[in-house]
Amino acid sequence: MLNIDQKTDGWGRRIDPAAHVRLHAAERRRYRRGRIHLHVILKYENESFAAHLTDISEGGAQLRCSLVPRLGARIVLETKELGILMARVVRRLPRSLAVEFELPEGERMDLADRLDALLTPDA
């Protein structure tokens, strides 16, 4: 009897059906991400700290810094290139953090335009 739910690869090995729904992080993301190296000021609880943006998209960013605010903390990032960005900490690692931007759609579109200019190599 043939089980149509069971899949095999080109060598006849069984493929786990759940493997088909597992996606790499890049495939799950809503926005295109890019590597970047920008100095930023991170503001958290009435204090300011130097940080470095290392990865960014319209939806969020990864930063390296000596201060890592608590998970869920609301922070402000200030950069000369991108202006002021409101964000929330969504992941913490030693000396780095990931944030999700909290931007109205219009500001998100403006950020997308600025990121295109920063991340697109000159022709």
Coordinates of C-alpha atoms in Angstrom, one line a residue:
M1 CA 0.0 0.0 0.0
L2 CA 1.4 3.4 -1.0
N3 CA 1.4 6.1 1.7
I4 CA 1.1 9.4 -0.2
D5 CA 2.0 11.4 2.9
Q6 CA 5.4 9.8 3.1
K7 CA 8.0 11.6 0.9
T8 CA 11.4 10.4 -0.2
D9 CA 14.5 12.2 -1.6
G10 CA 16.2 11.2 -4.9
W11 CA 17.9 8.2 -3.2
G12 CA 14.7 6.8 -1.7
R13 CA 15.5 8.0 1.8
R14 CA 12.5 9.1 3.8
I15 CA 12.1 12.8 4.3
D16 CA 10.6 14.1 7.6
P17 CA 7.5 16.1 6.5
A18 CA 8.2 18.6 9.3
A19 CA 11.5 19.4 7.6
H20 CA 9.6 21.0 4.8
V21 CA 8.1 23.6 7.1
R22 CA 11.3 24.5 8.9
L23 CA 12.7 27.6 7.4
H24 CA 16.1 29.3 7.8
A25 CA 16.0 32.6 9.7
A26 CA 16.5 34.5 6.4
E27 CA 13.5 32.9 4.9
R28 CA 11.3 33.7 7.9
R29 CA 12.2 37.4 7.9
R30 CA 9.7 39.9 6.6
Y31 CA 12.4 42.4 5.6
R32 CA 15.7 42.2 3.8
R33 CA 18.6 42.4 6.2
G34 CA 22.1 43.9 5.6
R35 CA 25.4 44.0 7.3
I36 CA 26.3 47.5 8.4
H37 CA 28.9 49.2 10.7
L38 CA 27.4 52.3 12.3
H39 CA 28.2 54.0 15.6
V40 CA 25.0 54.7 17.5
I41 CA 24.0 56.2 20.8
L42 CA 21.8 53.8 22.8
K43 CA 19.5 55.5 25.3
Y44 CA 18.0 53.4 28.1
E45 CA 16.6 54.5 31.4
N46 CA 17.8 58.1 31.2
E47 CA 21.4 57.0 30.4
S48 CA 23.3 57.0 27.1
F49 CA 25.8 54.4 25.9
A50 CA 27.9 54.0 22.8
A51 CA 27.0 51.0 20.6
H52 CA 27.6 49.6 17.1
L53 CA 24.9 48.5 14.6
T54 CA 26.1 45.4 12.9
D55 CA 23.0 44.1 11.1
I56 CA 19.8 46.0 10.2
S57 CA 16.5 45.8 8.3
E58 CA 13.3 47.8 8.3
G59 CA 12.1 45.7 11.1
G60 CA 15.0 45.7 13.5
A61 CA 18.7 45.5 14.1
Q62 CA 21.5 43.7 16.0
L63 CA 23.9 45.8 18.1
R64 CA 27.1 45.2 19.9
C65 CA 27.4 47.1 23.2
S66 CA 28.8 46.8 26.7
L67 CA 25.3 47.5 28.3
V68 CA 22.6 44.9 27.4
P69 CA 19.2 46.1 28.5
R70 CA 16.6 43.6 29.8
L71 CA 14.5 41.7 27.4
G72 CA 11.4 43.7 26.4
A73 CA 13.1 47.1 27.4
R74 CA 12.2 50.0 25.2
I75 CA 15.3 51.9 24.0
V76 CA 16.1 54.8 21.6
L77 CA 18.9 54.5 19.0
E78 CA 20.4 57.7 17.6
T79 CA 22.6 57.7 14.5
K80 CA 23.7 60.4 12.2
E81 CA 22.9 58.3 9.1
L82 CA 19.4 57.0 10.2
G83 CA 18.2 59.5 12.8
I84 CA 16.3 58.5 15.9
L85 CA 14.8 55.0 16.1
M86 CA 12.5 53.7 18.8
A87 CA 13.0 50.0 19.5
R88 CA 12.3 47.1 21.9
V89 CA 14.8 44.5 23.0
V90 CA 13.8 41.1 21.6
R91 CA 17.0 39.0 22.2
R92 CA 20.0 39.3 24.5
L93 CA 23.4 37.9 24.2
P94 CA 26.6 38.7 26.0
R95 CA 27.7 42.1 24.7
S96 CA 25.0 42.2 22.0
L97 CA 21.3 42.5 21.6
A98 CA 18.6 42.3 18.9
V99 CA 15.9 44.9 18.7
E100 CA 12.6 45.3 16.9
F101 CA 11.8 48.8 15.7
E102 CA 8.6 50.4 16.9
L103 CA 7.8 52.6 13.9
P104 CA 4.6 53.8 12.3
E105 CA 4.3 52.5 8.7
G106 CA 5.3 55.9 7.2
E107 CA 8.5 56.1 9.2
R108 CA 9.3 52.5 8.4
M109 CA 9.0 53.3 4.7
D110 CA 11.4 56.3 5.2
L111 CA 13.8 54.0 7.0
A112 CA 13.6 51.5 4.1
D113 CA 14.6 54.3 1.7
R114 CA 17.6 55.4 3.9
L115 CA 18.7 51.7 4.3
D116 CA 18.6 51.2 0.5
A117 CA 20.9 54.2 0.1
L118 CA 23.3 52.9 2.8
L119 CA 23.3 49.2 1.8
T120 CA 23.3 49.5 -1.9
P121 CA 26.9 49.6 -3.3
D122 CA 27.7 52.5 -5.6
A123 CA 27.4 51.6 -9.3

